[in-house]
Tab-separated table of C-alpha atoms in Angstrom:
chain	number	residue	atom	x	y	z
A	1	UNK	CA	2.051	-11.469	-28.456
A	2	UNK	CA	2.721	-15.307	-29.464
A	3	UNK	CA	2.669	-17.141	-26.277
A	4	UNK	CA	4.916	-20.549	-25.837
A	5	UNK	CA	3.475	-22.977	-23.583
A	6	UNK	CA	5.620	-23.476	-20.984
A	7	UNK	CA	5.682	-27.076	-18.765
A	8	UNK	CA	6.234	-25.912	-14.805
A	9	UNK	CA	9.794	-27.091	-13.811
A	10	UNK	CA	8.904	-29.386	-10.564
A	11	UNK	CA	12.739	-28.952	-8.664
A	12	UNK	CA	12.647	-25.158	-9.189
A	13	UNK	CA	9.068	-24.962	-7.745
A	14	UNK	CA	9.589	-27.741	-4.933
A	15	UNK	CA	12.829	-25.172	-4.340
A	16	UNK	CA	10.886	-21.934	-4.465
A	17	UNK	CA	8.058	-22.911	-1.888
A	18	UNK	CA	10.979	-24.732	0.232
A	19	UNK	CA	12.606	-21.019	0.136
A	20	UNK	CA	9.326	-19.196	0.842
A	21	UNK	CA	8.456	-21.186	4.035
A	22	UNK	CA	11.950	-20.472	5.689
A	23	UNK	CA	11.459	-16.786	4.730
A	24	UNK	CA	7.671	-16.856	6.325
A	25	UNK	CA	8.794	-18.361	8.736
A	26	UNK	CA	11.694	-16.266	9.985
A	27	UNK	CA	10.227	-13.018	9.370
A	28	UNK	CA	6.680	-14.466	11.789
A	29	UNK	CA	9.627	-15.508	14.342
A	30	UNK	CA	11.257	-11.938	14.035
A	31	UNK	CA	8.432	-9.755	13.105
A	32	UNK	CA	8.509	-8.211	16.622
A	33	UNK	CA	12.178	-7.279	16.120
A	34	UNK	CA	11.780	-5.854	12.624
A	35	UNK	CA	8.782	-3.756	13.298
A	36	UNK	CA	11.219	-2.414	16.681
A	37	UNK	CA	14.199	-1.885	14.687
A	38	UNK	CA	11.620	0.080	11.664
A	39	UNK	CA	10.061	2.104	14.483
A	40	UNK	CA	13.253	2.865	16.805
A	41	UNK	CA	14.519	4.683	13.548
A	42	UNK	CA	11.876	6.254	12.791
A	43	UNK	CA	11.537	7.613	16.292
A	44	UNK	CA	15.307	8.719	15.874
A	45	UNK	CA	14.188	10.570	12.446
A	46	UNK	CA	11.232	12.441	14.166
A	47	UNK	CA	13.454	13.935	17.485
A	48	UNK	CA	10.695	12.513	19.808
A	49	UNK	CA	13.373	11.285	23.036
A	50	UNK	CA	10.695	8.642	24.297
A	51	UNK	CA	10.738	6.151	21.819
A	52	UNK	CA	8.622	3.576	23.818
A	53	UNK	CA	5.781	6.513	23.713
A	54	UNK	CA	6.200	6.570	19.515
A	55	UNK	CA	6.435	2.618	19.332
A	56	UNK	CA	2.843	2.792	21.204
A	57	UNK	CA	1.451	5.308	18.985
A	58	UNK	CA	2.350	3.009	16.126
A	59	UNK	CA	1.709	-0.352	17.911
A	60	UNK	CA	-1.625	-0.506	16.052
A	61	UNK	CA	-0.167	-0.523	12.358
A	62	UNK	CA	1.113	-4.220	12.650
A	63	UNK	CA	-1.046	-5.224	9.911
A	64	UNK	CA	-0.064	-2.771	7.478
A	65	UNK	CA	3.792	-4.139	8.390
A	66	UNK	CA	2.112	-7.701	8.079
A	67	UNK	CA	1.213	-6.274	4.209
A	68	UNK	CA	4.375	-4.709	3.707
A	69	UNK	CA	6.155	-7.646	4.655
A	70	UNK	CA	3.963	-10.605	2.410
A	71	UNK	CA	4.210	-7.847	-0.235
A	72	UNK	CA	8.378	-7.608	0.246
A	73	UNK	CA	8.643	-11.466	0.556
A	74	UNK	CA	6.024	-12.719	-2.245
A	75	UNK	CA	7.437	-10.377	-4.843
A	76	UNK	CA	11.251	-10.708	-3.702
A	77	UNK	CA	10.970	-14.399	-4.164
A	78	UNK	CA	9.308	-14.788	-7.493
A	79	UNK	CA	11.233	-12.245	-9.192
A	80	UNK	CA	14.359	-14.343	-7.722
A	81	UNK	CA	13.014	-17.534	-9.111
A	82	UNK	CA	11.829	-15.428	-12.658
A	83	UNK	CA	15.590	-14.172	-12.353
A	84	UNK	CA	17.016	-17.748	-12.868
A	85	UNK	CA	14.145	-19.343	-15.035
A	86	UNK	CA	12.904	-16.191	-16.822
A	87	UNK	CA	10.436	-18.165	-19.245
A	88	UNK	CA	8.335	-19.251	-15.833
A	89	UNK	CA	7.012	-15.938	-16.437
A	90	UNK	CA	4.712	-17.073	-19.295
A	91	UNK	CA	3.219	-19.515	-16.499
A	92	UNK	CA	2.574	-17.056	-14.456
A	93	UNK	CA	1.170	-13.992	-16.207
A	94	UNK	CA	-2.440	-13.349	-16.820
A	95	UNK	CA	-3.835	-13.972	-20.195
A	96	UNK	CA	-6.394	-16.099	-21.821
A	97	UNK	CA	-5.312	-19.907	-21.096
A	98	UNK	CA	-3.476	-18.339	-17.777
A	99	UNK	CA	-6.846	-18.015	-15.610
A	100	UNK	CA	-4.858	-18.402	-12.370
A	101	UNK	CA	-2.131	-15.396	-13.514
A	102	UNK	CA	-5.246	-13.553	-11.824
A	103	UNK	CA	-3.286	-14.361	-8.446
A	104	UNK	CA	0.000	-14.983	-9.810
A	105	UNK	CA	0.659	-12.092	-11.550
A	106	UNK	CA	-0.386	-9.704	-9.176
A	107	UNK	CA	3.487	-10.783	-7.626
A	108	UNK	CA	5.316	-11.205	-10.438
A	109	UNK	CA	8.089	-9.247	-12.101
A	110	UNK	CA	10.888	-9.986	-14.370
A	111	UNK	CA	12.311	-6.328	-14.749
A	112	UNK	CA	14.385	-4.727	-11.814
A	113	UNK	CA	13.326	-1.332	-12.176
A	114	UNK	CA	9.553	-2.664	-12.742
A	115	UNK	CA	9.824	-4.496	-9.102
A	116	UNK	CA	11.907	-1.589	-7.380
A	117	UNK	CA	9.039	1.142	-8.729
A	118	UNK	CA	6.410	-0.937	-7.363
A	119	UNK	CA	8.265	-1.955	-4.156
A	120	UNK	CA	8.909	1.686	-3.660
A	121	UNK	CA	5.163	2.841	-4.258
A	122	UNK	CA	4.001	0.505	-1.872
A	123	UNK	CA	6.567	0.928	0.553
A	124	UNK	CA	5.479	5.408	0.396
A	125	UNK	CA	1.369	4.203	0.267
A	126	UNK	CA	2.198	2.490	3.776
A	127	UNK	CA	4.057	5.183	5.135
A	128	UNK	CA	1.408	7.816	4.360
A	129	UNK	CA	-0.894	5.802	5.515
A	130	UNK	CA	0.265	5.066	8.950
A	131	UNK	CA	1.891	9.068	9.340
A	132	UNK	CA	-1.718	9.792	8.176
A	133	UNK	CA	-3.101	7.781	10.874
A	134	UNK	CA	-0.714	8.453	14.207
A	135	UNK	CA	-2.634	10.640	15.718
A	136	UNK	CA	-6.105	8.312	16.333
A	137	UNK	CA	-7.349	6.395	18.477
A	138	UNK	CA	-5.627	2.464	18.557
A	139	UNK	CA	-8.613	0.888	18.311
A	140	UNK	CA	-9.378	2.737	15.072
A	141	UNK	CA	-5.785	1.836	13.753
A	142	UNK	CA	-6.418	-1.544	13.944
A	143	UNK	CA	-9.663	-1.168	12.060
A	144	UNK	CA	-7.563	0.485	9.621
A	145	UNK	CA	-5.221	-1.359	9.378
A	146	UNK	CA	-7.161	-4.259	8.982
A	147	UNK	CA	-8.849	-2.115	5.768
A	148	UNK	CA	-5.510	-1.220	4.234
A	149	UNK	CA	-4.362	-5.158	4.611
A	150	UNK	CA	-7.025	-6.374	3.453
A	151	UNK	CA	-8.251	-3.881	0.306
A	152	UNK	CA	-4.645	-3.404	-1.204
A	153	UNK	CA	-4.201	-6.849	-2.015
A	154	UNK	CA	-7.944	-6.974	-2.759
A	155	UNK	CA	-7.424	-4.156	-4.963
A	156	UNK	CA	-4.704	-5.916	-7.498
A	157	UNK	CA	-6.499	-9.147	-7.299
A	158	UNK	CA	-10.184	-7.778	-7.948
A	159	UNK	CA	-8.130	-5.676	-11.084
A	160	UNK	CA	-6.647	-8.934	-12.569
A	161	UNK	CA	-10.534	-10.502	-12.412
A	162	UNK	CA	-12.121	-7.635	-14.411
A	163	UNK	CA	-9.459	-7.572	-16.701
A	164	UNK	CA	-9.852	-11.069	-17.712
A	165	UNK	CA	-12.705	-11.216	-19.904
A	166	UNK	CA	-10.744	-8.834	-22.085
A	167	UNK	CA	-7.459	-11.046	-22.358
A	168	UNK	CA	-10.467	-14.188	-22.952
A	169	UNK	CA	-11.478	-11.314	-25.882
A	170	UNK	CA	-7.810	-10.724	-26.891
A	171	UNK	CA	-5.878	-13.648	-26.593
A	172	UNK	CA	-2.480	-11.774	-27.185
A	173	UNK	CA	-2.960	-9.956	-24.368
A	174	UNK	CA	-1.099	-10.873	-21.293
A	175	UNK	CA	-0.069	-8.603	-18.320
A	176	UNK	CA	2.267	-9.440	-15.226
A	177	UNK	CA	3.560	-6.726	-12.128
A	178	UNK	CA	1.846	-5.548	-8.153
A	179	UNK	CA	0.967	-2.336	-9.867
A	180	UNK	CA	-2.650	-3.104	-9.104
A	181	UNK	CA	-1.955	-3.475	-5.392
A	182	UNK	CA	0.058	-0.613	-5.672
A	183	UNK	CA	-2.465	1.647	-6.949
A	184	UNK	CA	-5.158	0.375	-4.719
A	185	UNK	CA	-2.801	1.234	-1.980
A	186	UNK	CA	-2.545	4.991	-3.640
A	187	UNK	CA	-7.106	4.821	-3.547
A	188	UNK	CA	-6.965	3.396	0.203
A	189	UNK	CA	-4.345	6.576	1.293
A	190	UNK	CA	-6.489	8.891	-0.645
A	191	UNK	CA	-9.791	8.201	0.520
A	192	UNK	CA	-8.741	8.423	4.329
A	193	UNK	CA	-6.864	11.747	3.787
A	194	UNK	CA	-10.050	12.846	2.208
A	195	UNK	CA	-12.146	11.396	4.773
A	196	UNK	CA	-9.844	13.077	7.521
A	197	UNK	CA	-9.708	15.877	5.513
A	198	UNK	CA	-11.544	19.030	7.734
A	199	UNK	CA	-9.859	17.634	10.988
A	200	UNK	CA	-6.293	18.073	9.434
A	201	UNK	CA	-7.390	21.057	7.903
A	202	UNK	CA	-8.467	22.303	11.752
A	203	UNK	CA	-5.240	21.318	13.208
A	204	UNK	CA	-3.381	22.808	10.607
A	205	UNK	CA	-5.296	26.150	11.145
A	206	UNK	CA	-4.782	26.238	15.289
A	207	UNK	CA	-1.284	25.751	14.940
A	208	UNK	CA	-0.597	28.986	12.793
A	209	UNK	CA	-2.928	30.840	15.272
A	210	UNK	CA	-0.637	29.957	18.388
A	211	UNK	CA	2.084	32.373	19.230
A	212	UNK	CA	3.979	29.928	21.549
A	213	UNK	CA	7.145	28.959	20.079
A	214	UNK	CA	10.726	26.816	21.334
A	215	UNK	CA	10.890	22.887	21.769
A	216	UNK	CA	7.379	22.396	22.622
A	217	UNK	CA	5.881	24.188	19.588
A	218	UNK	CA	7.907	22.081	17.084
A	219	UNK	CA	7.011	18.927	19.285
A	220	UNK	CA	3.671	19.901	18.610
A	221	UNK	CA	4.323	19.917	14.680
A	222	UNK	CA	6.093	16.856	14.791
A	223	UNK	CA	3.399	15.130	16.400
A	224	UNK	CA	0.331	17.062	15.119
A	225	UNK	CA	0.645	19.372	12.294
A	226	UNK	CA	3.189	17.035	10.347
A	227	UNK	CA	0.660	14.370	9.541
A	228	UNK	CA	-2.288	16.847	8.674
A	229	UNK	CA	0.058	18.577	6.341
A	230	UNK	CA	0.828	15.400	4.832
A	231	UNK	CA	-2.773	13.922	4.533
A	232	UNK	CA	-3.351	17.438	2.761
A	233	UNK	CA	-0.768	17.727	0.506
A	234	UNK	CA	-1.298	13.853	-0.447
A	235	UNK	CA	-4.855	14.731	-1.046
A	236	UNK	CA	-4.456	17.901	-2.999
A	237	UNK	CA	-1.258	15.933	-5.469
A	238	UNK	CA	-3.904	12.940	-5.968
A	239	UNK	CA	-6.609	15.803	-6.856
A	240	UNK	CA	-4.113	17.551	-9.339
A	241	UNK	CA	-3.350	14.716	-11.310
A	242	UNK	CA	-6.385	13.300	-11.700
A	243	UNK	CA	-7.698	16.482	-12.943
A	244	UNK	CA	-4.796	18.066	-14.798
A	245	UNK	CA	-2.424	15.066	-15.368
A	246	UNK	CA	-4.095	11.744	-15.533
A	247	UNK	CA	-2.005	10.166	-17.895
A	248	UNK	CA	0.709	10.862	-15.439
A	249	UNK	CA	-0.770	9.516	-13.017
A	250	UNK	CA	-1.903	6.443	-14.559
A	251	UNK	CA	1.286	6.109	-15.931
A	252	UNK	CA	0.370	5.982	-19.766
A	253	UNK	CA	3.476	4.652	-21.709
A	254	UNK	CA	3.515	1.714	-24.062
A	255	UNK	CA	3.206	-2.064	-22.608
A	256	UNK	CA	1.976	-0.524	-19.532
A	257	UNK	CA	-1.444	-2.105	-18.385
A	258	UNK	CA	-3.077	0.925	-17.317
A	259	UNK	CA	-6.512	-0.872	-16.864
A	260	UNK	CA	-4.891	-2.762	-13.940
A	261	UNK	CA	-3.667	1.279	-12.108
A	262	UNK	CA	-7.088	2.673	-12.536
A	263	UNK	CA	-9.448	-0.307	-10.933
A	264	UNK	CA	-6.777	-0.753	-8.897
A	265	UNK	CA	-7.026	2.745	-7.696
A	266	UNK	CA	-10.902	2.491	-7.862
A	267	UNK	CA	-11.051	-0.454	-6.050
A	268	UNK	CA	-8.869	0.778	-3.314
A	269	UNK	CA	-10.630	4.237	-3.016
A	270	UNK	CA	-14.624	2.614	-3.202
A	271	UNK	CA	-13.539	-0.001	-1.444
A	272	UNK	CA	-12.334	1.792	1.957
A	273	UNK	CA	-15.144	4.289	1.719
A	274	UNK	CA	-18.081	1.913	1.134
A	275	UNK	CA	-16.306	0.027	4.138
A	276	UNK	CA	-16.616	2.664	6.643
A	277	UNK	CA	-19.694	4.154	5.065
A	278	UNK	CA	-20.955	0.496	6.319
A	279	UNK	CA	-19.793	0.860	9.514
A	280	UNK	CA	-21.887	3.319	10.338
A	281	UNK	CA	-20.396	6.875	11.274
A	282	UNK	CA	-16.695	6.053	12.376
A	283	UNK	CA	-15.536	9.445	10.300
A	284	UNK	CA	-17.572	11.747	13.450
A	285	UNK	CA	-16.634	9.377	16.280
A	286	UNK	CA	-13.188	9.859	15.138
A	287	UNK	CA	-13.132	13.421	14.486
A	288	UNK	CA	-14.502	13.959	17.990
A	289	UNK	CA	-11.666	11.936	19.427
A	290	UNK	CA	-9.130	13.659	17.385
A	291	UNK	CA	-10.186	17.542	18.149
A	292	UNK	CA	-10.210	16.332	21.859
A	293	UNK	CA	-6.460	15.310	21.603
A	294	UNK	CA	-5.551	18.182	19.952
């Protein structure tokens, strides 16, 4: 691919970083709100009657909504500004004289149904994650938390990085799009399912042994059994299609940068479990915790 050098049009950028500081800073003025109104529904959606119980469970996810929301806002407002000066995009992408498309790119999307797809992937990676998660301690859903903020974005950044030398190799190549984060969303999710993995598996196994059944037994699966049979099945699809389908799973099609969804992925999946490897034995402290709540 040819590229065209591109000069970077000073009123649409003095506009766009004019637009992104309003939207910062209502959604930091609001965020309470919007994580209440997220979390009210979701309380609706699960039957549980005392929704100020659920919004506690959940209180210690704000950072993952703090990702979800830069995510939402960085991505919405460049593929606005690509929208009505498409050939920014050159400016922005990674490739060989683009050294700072490392970070820019990692947001940036021309294509609706390229933005929506990752939007949507990162909006089900947070979701697992956090269902994944209800039942701990909120101390260790902050530290988390923290680990899922911080590694996703990590994860498409630290992609970008290793995949420059080979656009400084290639000059034609040039890639663009949050698949990156995305993915190393996808390695965060799957390495604490699989982390998690023989305490879900024990929860899942008590609950078929009771005999007790009415309102409180599908409480109990709400609450309990839902997110272990989640973190399993999440576990077990990842497992499959690496194994069986990894094209699939990498999303192999032409002018798709698969290099950036498997060190994504990588980067995501080492990444949390060298982090809590480091922390010393979090996985038993919080497997003790969780077989005493069940």
């Amino acid at each position: 691919m040819a590229l065209i050098e591109v000069g970077m049009p000073l009123p649409g950028v003095f506009l766009f970083f004019v637009f992104l500081k309003i939207m910062l800073q209502l959604l930091t003025d609001h965020m309470f709100r919007i994580q209440y109104f997220f979390l009210s529904f979701a309380s609706q959606l699960f039957h549980m009657p005392n929704t100020a119980g659920f919004l506690r469970r959940l209180a210690g996810f704000r950072l993952v909504f703090l990702a979800l929301v830069i995510f939402l806002v960085l991505n919405g407002a460049l593929f606005a500004l690509l929208s009505l000066y498409p050939p920014l995009l050159e400016w922005l992408w990674l490739s060989a004289d683009r050294p700072w498309g490392i970070l820019t790119s990692a947001f940036s999307h021309v294509d609706p149904e390229h933005i929506l797809s990752n939007v949507e992937g990162f909006l089900l990676a947070a979701a697992f994650f956090i269902l994944i998660n209800v039942n701990n301690p909120p101390r260790v859903k902050r530290r988390l938390s923290r680990k899922f903020f911080l590694l996703s974005f990590l994860a498409g950044i630290g992609a970008n990085l290793l995949e420059y030398p080979f656009a400084l190799a290639n000059p034609e190549i040039s890639s663009f799009g949050a698949s990156g984060i995305v993915y190393g969303a996808l390695g965060i999710v799957f390495a604490n399912a699989l982390q998690q993995l023989p305490v879900h598996l024990r929860v899942i196994r008590k609950w078929f042994g009771t005999k007790k059944g009415g309102i409180s037994r599908l409480n109990k699966w709400l609450r309990e059994v839902f997110p272990s049979l989640l973190a399993f099945s999440y576990a077990l699809s990842i497992l499959l299609m690496v194994f069986f389908d990894i094209s699939g799973f990498l999303n192999v099609a032409p002018e798709v940068d698969i290099f950036a969804h498997g060190v994504g992925f990588l980067i995501g999946f080492l990444g949390f479990t060298v982090w809590q490897l480091l922390e010393g034995e979090p996985g038993k402290r919080q497997r003790r915790r969780l077989r005493r709540g069940s």
